[in-house]
């Protein structure tokens, strides 16, 4: 798929993400701007749901960086709570956009955290198996060399550990036994799905990171949807590694995240 396949004039793929910044001095805010700039360069239609205190300033900056390819919405907390709710709102907006522009099933929605700027360089690889009909859901896998080189070393080890655990649990389900589904990079974050499956995400009520993963587990487990992994040469932002590596605050945060996922995903969905 060429980059032109994601242009506004022939929209078949929408990138969605969610943002929250205490202020525009946050270290992650320039990364979100960079993602929007790259989305404009790559002609990727992008939907952002934002919950920042100064939403107008954040919205204006992100949309200006996106040069017509980025639309930012304020999170509607009356309907969509937490990060999971923001994701669902973004997916709903993306589906509305795709329904307006394209009435067939060869459309995809891709999620990535806004600091994962480099994901835009690999969108064509991530969505290709969906658009060509080979699969329904794609969870990209980080190439191990760049994973180890560009991430905080603690994150590299903790996420490899968690991936081994969840992949071991998932093998009891037929949909995860296929060759290209045995090594899912659960802790990476980004994923893509055929837009006709949006209701699977919209029906889930979780408010945290589980809202990203559990819907695709249920789609595979309960609906016999196909899931695949595509390895990409993803580079994590240098400033993220510099900020987090060697800091106990971040290792403790990751431990808390793993405890939540081991319960919600491991014990309740994969066991």
PDB file of C-alpha atoms in Angstrom:
ATOM      1  CA  UNK A   1       0.000   0.000   0.000  1.00  0.00           C
ATOM      2  CA  UNK A   2       1.403   3.372  -0.944  1.00  0.00           C
ATOM      3  CA  UNK A   3       1.153   6.357   1.353  1.00  0.00           C
ATOM      4  CA  UNK A   4      -1.425   7.856  -0.981  1.00  0.00           C
ATOM      5  CA  UNK A   5      -3.869   5.165   0.130  1.00  0.00           C
ATOM      6  CA  UNK A   6      -4.294   7.028   3.393  1.00  0.00           C
ATOM      7  CA  UNK A   7      -4.896  10.444   1.880  1.00  0.00           C
ATOM      8  CA  UNK A   8      -8.035  12.419   2.639  1.00  0.00           C
ATOM      9  CA  UNK A   9      -9.216  11.979  -0.945  1.00  0.00           C
ATOM     10  CA  UNK A  10      -9.062   8.177  -0.769  1.00  0.00           C
ATOM     11  CA  UNK A  11      -9.398   7.456   2.934  1.00  0.00           C
ATOM     12  CA  UNK A  12      -9.118   3.786   3.820  1.00  0.00           C
ATOM     13  CA  UNK A  13      -7.017   4.039   6.995  1.00  0.00           C
ATOM     14  CA  UNK A  14      -7.359   6.291  10.021  1.00  0.00           C
ATOM     15  CA  UNK A  15      -4.797   6.585  12.810  1.00  0.00           C
ATOM     16  CA  UNK A  16      -6.300   7.242  16.238  1.00  0.00           C
ATOM     17  CA  UNK A  17      -4.657   8.327  19.460  1.00  0.00           C
ATOM     18  CA  UNK A  18      -5.488   9.972  22.790  1.00  0.00           C
ATOM     19  CA  UNK A  19      -3.700  12.804  24.585  1.00  0.00           C
ATOM     20  CA  UNK A  20      -3.540  14.470  27.986  1.00  0.00           C
ATOM     21  CA  UNK A  21      -0.945  17.111  28.823  1.00  0.00           C
ATOM     22  CA  UNK A  22      -0.834  19.168  32.056  1.00  0.00           C
ATOM     23  CA  UNK A  23       0.548  21.928  29.860  1.00  0.00           C
ATOM     24  CA  UNK A  24       2.349  22.338  26.561  1.00  0.00           C
ATOM     25  CA  UNK A  25       5.734  22.198  28.347  1.00  0.00           C
ATOM     26  CA  UNK A  26       5.215  18.467  28.963  1.00  0.00           C
ATOM     27  CA  UNK A  27       8.102  16.445  27.490  1.00  0.00           C
ATOM     28  CA  UNK A  28       5.641  14.347  25.483  1.00  0.00           C
ATOM     29  CA  UNK A  29       3.859  17.252  23.819  1.00  0.00           C
ATOM     30  CA  UNK A  30       6.573  17.934  21.193  1.00  0.00           C
ATOM     31  CA  UNK A  31       6.398  14.234  20.297  1.00  0.00           C
ATOM     32  CA  UNK A  32       2.667  14.542  19.627  1.00  0.00           C
ATOM     33  CA  UNK A  33       3.383  17.542  17.419  1.00  0.00           C
ATOM     34  CA  UNK A  34       6.009  15.511  15.591  1.00  0.00           C
ATOM     35  CA  UNK A  35       3.515  12.681  15.060  1.00  0.00           C
ATOM     36  CA  UNK A  36       1.017  15.127  13.574  1.00  0.00           C
ATOM     37  CA  UNK A  37       3.666  16.595  11.291  1.00  0.00           C
ATOM     38  CA  UNK A  38       4.654  13.127  10.111  1.00  0.00           C
ATOM     39  CA  UNK A  39       0.999  12.212   9.591  1.00  0.00           C
ATOM     40  CA  UNK A  40       0.690  15.247   7.311  1.00  0.00           C
ATOM     41  CA  UNK A  41       3.829  14.254   5.413  1.00  0.00           C
ATOM     42  CA  UNK A  42       2.610  10.671   5.009  1.00  0.00           C
ATOM     43  CA  UNK A  43      -0.961  11.789   4.182  1.00  0.00           C
ATOM     44  CA  UNK A  44      -2.392   9.812   7.121  1.00  0.00           C
ATOM     45  CA  UNK A  45      -5.808  10.875   8.336  1.00  0.00           C
ATOM     46  CA  UNK A  46      -5.511  11.130  12.131  1.00  0.00           C
ATOM     47  CA  UNK A  47      -8.119  11.464  14.878  1.00  0.00           C
ATOM     48  CA  UNK A  48      -7.069  12.604  18.356  1.00  0.00           C
ATOM     49  CA  UNK A  49      -9.215  12.727  21.490  1.00  0.00           C
ATOM     50  CA  UNK A  50      -7.710  15.103  24.031  1.00  0.00           C
ATOM     51  CA  UNK A  51      -8.318  15.610  27.746  1.00  0.00           C
ATOM     52  CA  UNK A  52      -5.768  18.332  28.474  1.00  0.00           C
ATOM     53  CA  UNK A  53      -6.728  21.137  30.914  1.00  0.00           C
ATOM     54  CA  UNK A  54      -5.920  23.701  28.226  1.00  0.00           C
ATOM     55  CA  UNK A  55      -7.675  21.820  25.441  1.00  0.00           C
ATOM     56  CA  UNK A  56      -7.998  24.752  23.002  1.00  0.00           C
ATOM     57  CA  UNK A  57      -4.240  25.389  22.989  1.00  0.00           C
ATOM     58  CA  UNK A  58      -3.426  21.711  22.569  1.00  0.00           C
ATOM     59  CA  UNK A  59      -6.052  21.244  19.862  1.00  0.00           C
ATOM     60  CA  UNK A  60      -4.907  24.262  17.873  1.00  0.00           C
ATOM     61  CA  UNK A  61      -1.237  23.278  18.017  1.00  0.00           C
ATOM     62  CA  UNK A  62      -1.856  19.659  17.020  1.00  0.00           C
ATOM     63  CA  UNK A  63      -4.228  20.516  14.182  1.00  0.00           C
ATOM     64  CA  UNK A  64      -1.856  23.188  12.876  1.00  0.00           C
ATOM     65  CA  UNK A  65       0.972  20.633  12.869  1.00  0.00           C
ATOM     66  CA  UNK A  66      -1.271  18.172  11.019  1.00  0.00           C
ATOM     67  CA  UNK A  67      -1.987  20.583   8.156  1.00  0.00           C
ATOM     68  CA  UNK A  68      -5.500  19.342   7.483  1.00  0.00           C
ATOM     69  CA  UNK A  69      -4.810  15.673   8.148  1.00  0.00           C
ATOM     70  CA  UNK A  70      -5.390  15.806  11.919  1.00  0.00           C
ATOM     71  CA  UNK A  71      -8.683  16.415  13.720  1.00  0.00           C
ATOM     72  CA  UNK A  72      -8.676  16.877  17.507  1.00  0.00           C
ATOM     73  CA  UNK A  73     -11.772  16.387  19.660  1.00  0.00           C
ATOM     74  CA  UNK A  74     -12.236  17.177  23.329  1.00  0.00           C
ATOM     75  CA  UNK A  75     -12.959  14.064  25.378  1.00  0.00           C
ATOM     76  CA  UNK A  76     -16.647  13.758  26.234  1.00  0.00           C
ATOM     77  CA  UNK A  77     -16.348  12.501  29.798  1.00  0.00           C
ATOM     78  CA  UNK A  78     -20.086  12.211  30.233  1.00  0.00           C
ATOM     79  CA  UNK A  79     -19.996   9.269  27.834  1.00  0.00           C
ATOM     80  CA  UNK A  80     -16.339   8.211  27.574  1.00  0.00           C
ATOM     81  CA  UNK A  81     -14.434   7.812  30.850  1.00  0.00           C
ATOM     82  CA  UNK A  82     -10.681   7.410  31.290  1.00  0.00           C
ATOM     83  CA  UNK A  83      -8.064   6.522  28.705  1.00  0.00           C
ATOM     84  CA  UNK A  84     -10.168   3.593  27.561  1.00  0.00           C
ATOM     85  CA  UNK A  85     -13.128   5.874  27.004  1.00  0.00           C
ATOM     86  CA  UNK A  86     -11.006   8.335  25.048  1.00  0.00           C
ATOM     87  CA  UNK A  87      -9.886   5.460  22.828  1.00  0.00           C
ATOM     88  CA  UNK A  88     -13.496   4.454  22.189  1.00  0.00           C
ATOM     89  CA  UNK A  89     -14.444   8.039  21.322  1.00  0.00           C
ATOM     90  CA  UNK A  90     -11.541   8.216  18.862  1.00  0.00           C
ATOM     91  CA  UNK A  91     -12.542   4.889  17.290  1.00  0.00           C
ATOM     92  CA  UNK A  92     -16.131   6.097  16.924  1.00  0.00           C
ATOM     93  CA  UNK A  93     -14.956   9.294  15.204  1.00  0.00           C
ATOM     94  CA  UNK A  94     -12.640   7.285  12.929  1.00  0.00           C
ATOM     95  CA  UNK A  95     -15.424   4.891  11.971  1.00  0.00           C
ATOM     96  CA  UNK A  96     -17.703   7.814  11.165  1.00  0.00           C
ATOM     97  CA  UNK A  97     -14.996   9.250   8.916  1.00  0.00           C
ATOM     98  CA  UNK A  98     -14.453   5.934   7.134  1.00  0.00           C
ATOM     99  CA  UNK A  99     -18.199   5.346   6.714  1.00  0.00           C
ATOM    100  CA  UNK A 100     -18.452   8.770   5.104  1.00  0.00           C
ATOM    101  CA  UNK A 101     -15.578   8.209   2.697  1.00  0.00           C
ATOM    102  CA  UNK A 102     -15.670   4.500   1.964  1.00  0.00           C
ATOM    103  CA  UNK A 103     -18.566   2.062   2.070  1.00  0.00           C
ATOM    104  CA  UNK A 104     -16.685  -1.204   1.622  1.00  0.00           C
ATOM    105  CA  UNK A 105     -14.972  -3.393   4.212  1.00  0.00           C
ATOM    106  CA  UNK A 106     -11.421  -2.691   3.028  1.00  0.00           C
ATOM    107  CA  UNK A 107     -10.787  -0.030   5.640  1.00  0.00           C
ATOM    108  CA  UNK A 108      -8.738  -0.083   8.824  1.00  0.00           C
ATOM    109  CA  UNK A 109      -8.331   1.804  12.076  1.00  0.00           C
ATOM    110  CA  UNK A 110      -4.913   1.898  13.720  1.00  0.00           C
ATOM    111  CA  UNK A 111      -4.144   2.988  17.277  1.00  0.00           C
ATOM    112  CA  UNK A 112      -0.808   4.172  18.647  1.00  0.00           C
ATOM    113  CA  UNK A 113       0.199   6.292  21.621  1.00  0.00           C
ATOM    114  CA  UNK A 114       1.116   9.834  20.514  1.00  0.00           C
ATOM    115  CA  UNK A 115       4.745   9.538  21.646  1.00  0.00           C
ATOM    116  CA  UNK A 116       5.284   6.561  19.316  1.00  0.00           C
ATOM    117  CA  UNK A 117       6.065   8.922  16.454  1.00  0.00           C
ATOM    118  CA  UNK A 118       7.903   6.388  14.304  1.00  0.00           C
ATOM    119  CA  UNK A 119       4.766   4.258  13.984  1.00  0.00           C
ATOM    120  CA  UNK A 120       3.630   6.539  11.150  1.00  0.00           C
ATOM    121  CA  UNK A 121       6.616   5.363   9.106  1.00  0.00           C
ATOM    122  CA  UNK A 122       5.376   1.776   9.359  1.00  0.00           C
ATOM    123  CA  UNK A 123       1.625   2.218   8.953  1.00  0.00           C
ATOM    124  CA  UNK A 124       1.645   0.751   5.452  1.00  0.00           C
ATOM    125  CA  UNK A 125       3.212  -2.480   6.766  1.00  0.00           C
ATOM    126  CA  UNK A 126       0.809  -2.705   9.702  1.00  0.00           C
ATOM    127  CA  UNK A 127      -2.427  -2.276   7.752  1.00  0.00           C
ATOM    128  CA  UNK A 128      -1.446  -4.107   4.555  1.00  0.00           C
ATOM    129  CA  UNK A 129      -2.558  -7.585   5.762  1.00  0.00           C
ATOM    130  CA  UNK A 130      -5.934  -6.115   6.734  1.00  0.00           C
ATOM    131  CA  UNK A 131      -6.486  -4.274   3.463  1.00  0.00           C
ATOM    132  CA  UNK A 132      -5.503  -7.291   1.357  1.00  0.00           C
ATOM    133  CA  UNK A 133      -7.864  -9.560   3.302  1.00  0.00           C
ATOM    134  CA  UNK A 134      -5.199 -11.730   4.953  1.00  0.00           C
ATOM    135  CA  UNK A 135      -6.257 -10.961   8.510  1.00  0.00           C
ATOM    136  CA  UNK A 136      -8.663  -8.939  10.641  1.00  0.00           C
ATOM    137  CA  UNK A 137      -6.361  -7.613  13.383  1.00  0.00           C
ATOM    138  CA  UNK A 138      -2.667  -6.751  13.386  1.00  0.00           C
ATOM    139  CA  UNK A 139      -0.500  -6.233  16.456  1.00  0.00           C
ATOM    140  CA  UNK A 140       2.938  -5.061  15.291  1.00  0.00           C
ATOM    141  CA  UNK A 141       6.031  -6.523  16.914  1.00  0.00           C
ATOM    142  CA  UNK A 142       9.144  -4.495  17.638  1.00  0.00           C
ATOM    143  CA  UNK A 143      12.350  -5.834  16.091  1.00  0.00           C
ATOM    144  CA  UNK A 144      14.357  -7.051  19.061  1.00  0.00           C
ATOM    145  CA  UNK A 145      17.565  -5.173  18.230  1.00  0.00           C
ATOM    146  CA  UNK A 146      15.900  -1.751  18.105  1.00  0.00           C
ATOM    147  CA  UNK A 147      13.647  -2.641  21.026  1.00  0.00           C
ATOM    148  CA  UNK A 148      16.713  -3.259  23.190  1.00  0.00           C
ATOM    149  CA  UNK A 149      18.664  -0.298  21.826  1.00  0.00           C
ATOM    150  CA  UNK A 150      16.021   2.425  21.941  1.00  0.00           C
ATOM    151  CA  UNK A 151      13.912   1.597  25.013  1.00  0.00           C
ATOM    152  CA  UNK A 152      14.788   1.962  28.702  1.00  0.00           C
ATOM    153  CA  UNK A 153      16.512  -1.307  29.595  1.00  0.00           C
ATOM    154  CA  UNK A 154      14.050  -1.972  32.427  1.00  0.00           C
ATOM    155  CA  UNK A 155      11.138  -1.635  30.004  1.00  0.00           C
ATOM    156  CA  UNK A 156      12.800  -3.972  27.522  1.00  0.00           C
ATOM    157  CA  UNK A 157      13.062  -6.719  30.119  1.00  0.00           C
ATOM    158  CA  UNK A 158       9.689  -6.196  31.828  1.00  0.00           C
ATOM    159  CA  UNK A 159       7.769  -6.146  28.556  1.00  0.00           C
ATOM    160  CA  UNK A 160       9.574  -9.194  27.182  1.00  0.00           C
ATOM    161  CA  UNK A 161       8.659 -11.018  30.391  1.00  0.00           C
ATOM    162  CA  UNK A 162       5.000 -10.025  30.082  1.00  0.00           C
ATOM    163  CA  UNK A 163       4.876 -10.922  26.394  1.00  0.00           C
ATOM    164  CA  UNK A 164       6.183 -14.418  27.153  1.00  0.00           C
ATOM    165  CA  UNK A 165       3.536 -14.832  29.846  1.00  0.00           C
ATOM    166  CA  UNK A 166       0.583 -13.698  27.730  1.00  0.00           C
ATOM    167  CA  UNK A 167       1.703 -15.623  24.639  1.00  0.00           C
ATOM    168  CA  UNK A 168       1.962 -18.771  26.740  1.00  0.00           C
ATOM    169  CA  UNK A 169      -1.592 -18.277  28.034  1.00  0.00           C
ATOM    170  CA  UNK A 170      -2.958 -17.432  24.575  1.00  0.00           C
ATOM    171  CA  UNK A 171      -1.847 -20.725  23.043  1.00  0.00           C
ATOM    172  CA  UNK A 172      -4.917 -22.485  24.416  1.00  0.00           C
ATOM    173  CA  UNK A 173      -7.038 -20.566  21.900  1.00  0.00           C
ATOM    174  CA  UNK A 174      -7.019 -21.655  18.259  1.00  0.00           C
ATOM    175  CA  UNK A 175      -6.807 -18.143  16.883  1.00  0.00           C
ATOM    176  CA  UNK A 176      -3.456 -17.577  18.598  1.00  0.00           C
ATOM    177  CA  UNK A 177      -1.971 -20.852  17.371  1.00  0.00           C
ATOM    178  CA  UNK A 178      -1.358 -19.698  13.798  1.00  0.00           C
ATOM    179  CA  UNK A 179       2.295 -19.183  12.865  1.00  0.00           C
ATOM    180  CA  UNK A 180       1.976 -15.398  12.590  1.00  0.00           C
ATOM    181  CA  UNK A 181       0.003 -15.120  15.852  1.00  0.00           C
ATOM    182  CA  UNK A 182       2.213 -17.041  18.269  1.00  0.00           C
ATOM    183  CA  UNK A 183       4.473 -14.124  19.213  1.00  0.00           C
ATOM    184  CA  UNK A 184       2.183 -11.175  19.874  1.00  0.00           C
ATOM    185  CA  UNK A 185       3.915  -8.061  21.220  1.00  0.00           C
ATOM    186  CA  UNK A 186       1.186  -7.406  23.786  1.00  0.00           C
ATOM    187  CA  UNK A 187       3.020  -4.631  25.646  1.00  0.00           C
ATOM    188  CA  UNK A 188       3.991  -2.591  22.582  1.00  0.00           C
ATOM    189  CA  UNK A 189       0.672  -0.746  22.435  1.00  0.00           C
ATOM    190  CA  UNK A 190      -0.161  -0.134  18.757  1.00  0.00           C
ATOM    191  CA  UNK A 191      -2.703  -2.301  16.963  1.00  0.00           C
ATOM    192  CA  UNK A 192      -4.907  -2.129  13.876  1.00  0.00           C
ATOM    193  CA  UNK A 193      -8.188  -3.739  12.934  1.00  0.00           C
ATOM    194  CA  UNK A 194     -10.677  -3.956  10.119  1.00  0.00           C
ATOM    195  CA  UNK A 195     -13.028  -1.039  10.718  1.00  0.00           C
ATOM    196  CA  UNK A 196     -16.084  -3.298  10.553  1.00  0.00           C
ATOM    197  CA  UNK A 197     -14.898  -4.725  13.904  1.00  0.00           C
ATOM    198  CA  UNK A 198     -15.132  -1.356  15.668  1.00  0.00           C
ATOM    199  CA  UNK A 199     -18.113  -2.459  17.736  1.00  0.00           C
ATOM    200  CA  UNK A 200     -15.893  -4.966  19.533  1.00  0.00           C
ATOM    201  CA  UNK A 201     -13.858  -2.065  20.935  1.00  0.00           C
ATOM    202  CA  UNK A 202     -16.840   0.244  21.405  1.00  0.00           C
ATOM    203  CA  UNK A 203     -18.681  -2.393  23.484  1.00  0.00           C
ATOM    204  CA  UNK A 204     -15.852  -2.794  25.977  1.00  0.00           C
ATOM    205  CA  UNK A 205     -16.156  -0.624  29.098  1.00  0.00           C
ATOM    206  CA  UNK A 206     -12.618  -0.700  30.544  1.00  0.00           C
ATOM    207  CA  UNK A 207     -11.062   2.660  31.326  1.00  0.00           C
ATOM    208  CA  UNK A 208      -7.325   1.913  31.143  1.00  0.00           C
ATOM    209  CA  UNK A 209      -4.738   0.053  28.995  1.00  0.00           C
ATOM    210  CA  UNK A 210      -6.970  -3.023  28.991  1.00  0.00           C
ATOM    211  CA  UNK A 211      -9.260  -1.217  26.523  1.00  0.00           C
ATOM    212  CA  UNK A 212      -6.569  -1.656  23.888  1.00  0.00           C
ATOM    213  CA  UNK A 213      -5.944  -5.408  24.287  1.00  0.00           C
ATOM    214  CA  UNK A 214      -8.991  -7.163  25.686  1.00  0.00           C
ATOM    215  CA  UNK A 215     -11.242  -6.342  22.702  1.00  0.00           C
ATOM    216  CA  UNK A 216      -8.878  -8.069  20.272  1.00  0.00           C
ATOM    217  CA  UNK A 217      -8.598 -11.078  22.590  1.00  0.00           C
ATOM    218  CA  UNK A 218     -12.379 -11.353  22.640  1.00  0.00           C
ATOM    219  CA  UNK A 219     -12.584 -10.898  18.865  1.00  0.00           C
ATOM    220  CA  UNK A 220     -10.212 -13.834  18.372  1.00  0.00           C
ATOM    221  CA  UNK A 221     -11.589 -15.989  21.180  1.00  0.00           C
ATOM    222  CA  UNK A 222     -15.325 -15.389  20.771  1.00  0.00           C
ATOM    223  CA  UNK A 223     -15.773 -14.272  17.158  1.00  0.00           C
ATOM    224  CA  UNK A 224     -13.087 -16.400  15.449  1.00  0.00           C
ATOM    225  CA  UNK A 225     -11.418 -13.313  14.023  1.00  0.00           C
ATOM    226  CA  UNK A 226      -7.933 -13.655  12.576  1.00  0.00           C
ATOM    227  CA  UNK A 227      -5.004 -11.949  14.296  1.00  0.00           C
ATOM    228  CA  UNK A 228      -1.479 -11.524  12.951  1.00  0.00           C
ATOM    229  CA  UNK A 229       1.796  -9.931  13.954  1.00  0.00           C
ATOM    230  CA  UNK A 230       4.034  -7.885  11.661  1.00  0.00           C
ATOM    231  CA  UNK A 231       7.615  -7.121  12.716  1.00  0.00           C
ATOM    232  CA  UNK A 232       8.636  -3.507  12.234  1.00  0.00           C
ATOM    233  CA  UNK A 233      11.905  -1.624  12.790  1.00  0.00           C
ATOM    234  CA  UNK A 234      10.401   0.734  15.329  1.00  0.00           C
ATOM    235  CA  UNK A 235      12.591   3.342  17.024  1.00  0.00           C
ATOM    236  CA  UNK A 236      11.474   4.651  20.397  1.00  0.00           C
ATOM    237  CA  UNK A 237      12.079   8.376  20.984  1.00  0.00           C
ATOM    238  CA  UNK A 238      15.497   9.117  22.472  1.00  0.00           C
ATOM    239  CA  UNK A 239      14.090  11.579  24.986  1.00  0.00           C
ATOM    240  CA  UNK A 240      11.798   8.906  26.437  1.00  0.00           C
ATOM    241  CA  UNK A 241      14.693   6.559  27.086  1.00  0.00           C
ATOM    242  CA  UNK A 242      16.729   9.385  28.626  1.00  0.00           C
ATOM    243  CA  UNK A 243      13.871  10.432  30.907  1.00  0.00           C
ATOM    244  CA  UNK A 244      12.890   6.970  32.164  1.00  0.00           C
ATOM    245  CA  UNK A 245      15.933   4.688  32.187  1.00  0.00           C
ATOM    246  CA  UNK A 246      17.366   4.125  35.655  1.00  0.00           C
ATOM    247  CA  UNK A 247      14.505   5.922  37.415  1.00  0.00           C
ATOM    248  CA  UNK A 248      12.717   3.778  40.079  1.00  0.00           C
ATOM    249  CA  UNK A 249       9.566   5.841  39.603  1.00  0.00           C
ATOM    250  CA  UNK A 250       9.158   4.399  36.126  1.00  0.00           C
ATOM    251  CA  UNK A 251      10.026   0.820  37.056  1.00  0.00           C
ATOM    252  CA  UNK A 252       7.417   1.016  39.820  1.00  0.00           C
ATOM    253  CA  UNK A 253       4.841   2.404  37.372  1.00  0.00           C
ATOM    254  CA  UNK A 254       5.522  -0.467  34.974  1.00  0.00           C
ATOM    255  CA  UNK A 255       5.142  -2.993  37.771  1.00  0.00           C
ATOM    256  CA  UNK A 256       1.733  -1.509  38.596  1.00  0.00           C
ATOM    257  CA  UNK A 257       0.737  -1.733  34.922  1.00  0.00           C
ATOM    258  CA  UNK A 258       1.802  -5.376  34.767  1.00  0.00           C
ATOM    259  CA  UNK A 259      -0.185  -6.186  37.905  1.00  0.00           C
ATOM    260  CA  UNK A 260      -3.308  -4.712  36.314  1.00  0.00           C
ATOM    261  CA  UNK A 261      -2.784  -6.558  33.043  1.00  0.00           C
ATOM    262  CA  UNK A 262      -1.871  -9.873  34.692  1.00  0.00           C
ATOM    263  CA  UNK A 263      -5.243  -9.663  36.418  1.00  0.00           C
ATOM    264  CA  UNK A 264      -7.570  -8.210  33.765  1.00  0.00           C
ATOM    265  CA  UNK A 265      -5.949  -9.799  30.713  1.00  0.00           C
ATOM    266  CA  UNK A 266      -4.166 -12.853  32.100  1.00  0.00           C
ATOM    267  CA  UNK A 267      -6.576 -14.097  34.776  1.00  0.00           C
ATOM    268  CA  UNK A 268      -9.886 -13.000  33.294  1.00  0.00           C
ATOM    269  CA  UNK A 269      -9.430 -13.247  29.506  1.00  0.00           C
ATOM    270  CA  UNK A 270      -6.602 -15.684  28.742  1.00  0.00           C
ATOM    271  CA  UNK A 271      -7.057 -18.232  31.551  1.00  0.00           C
TER     272      UNK A 271
END
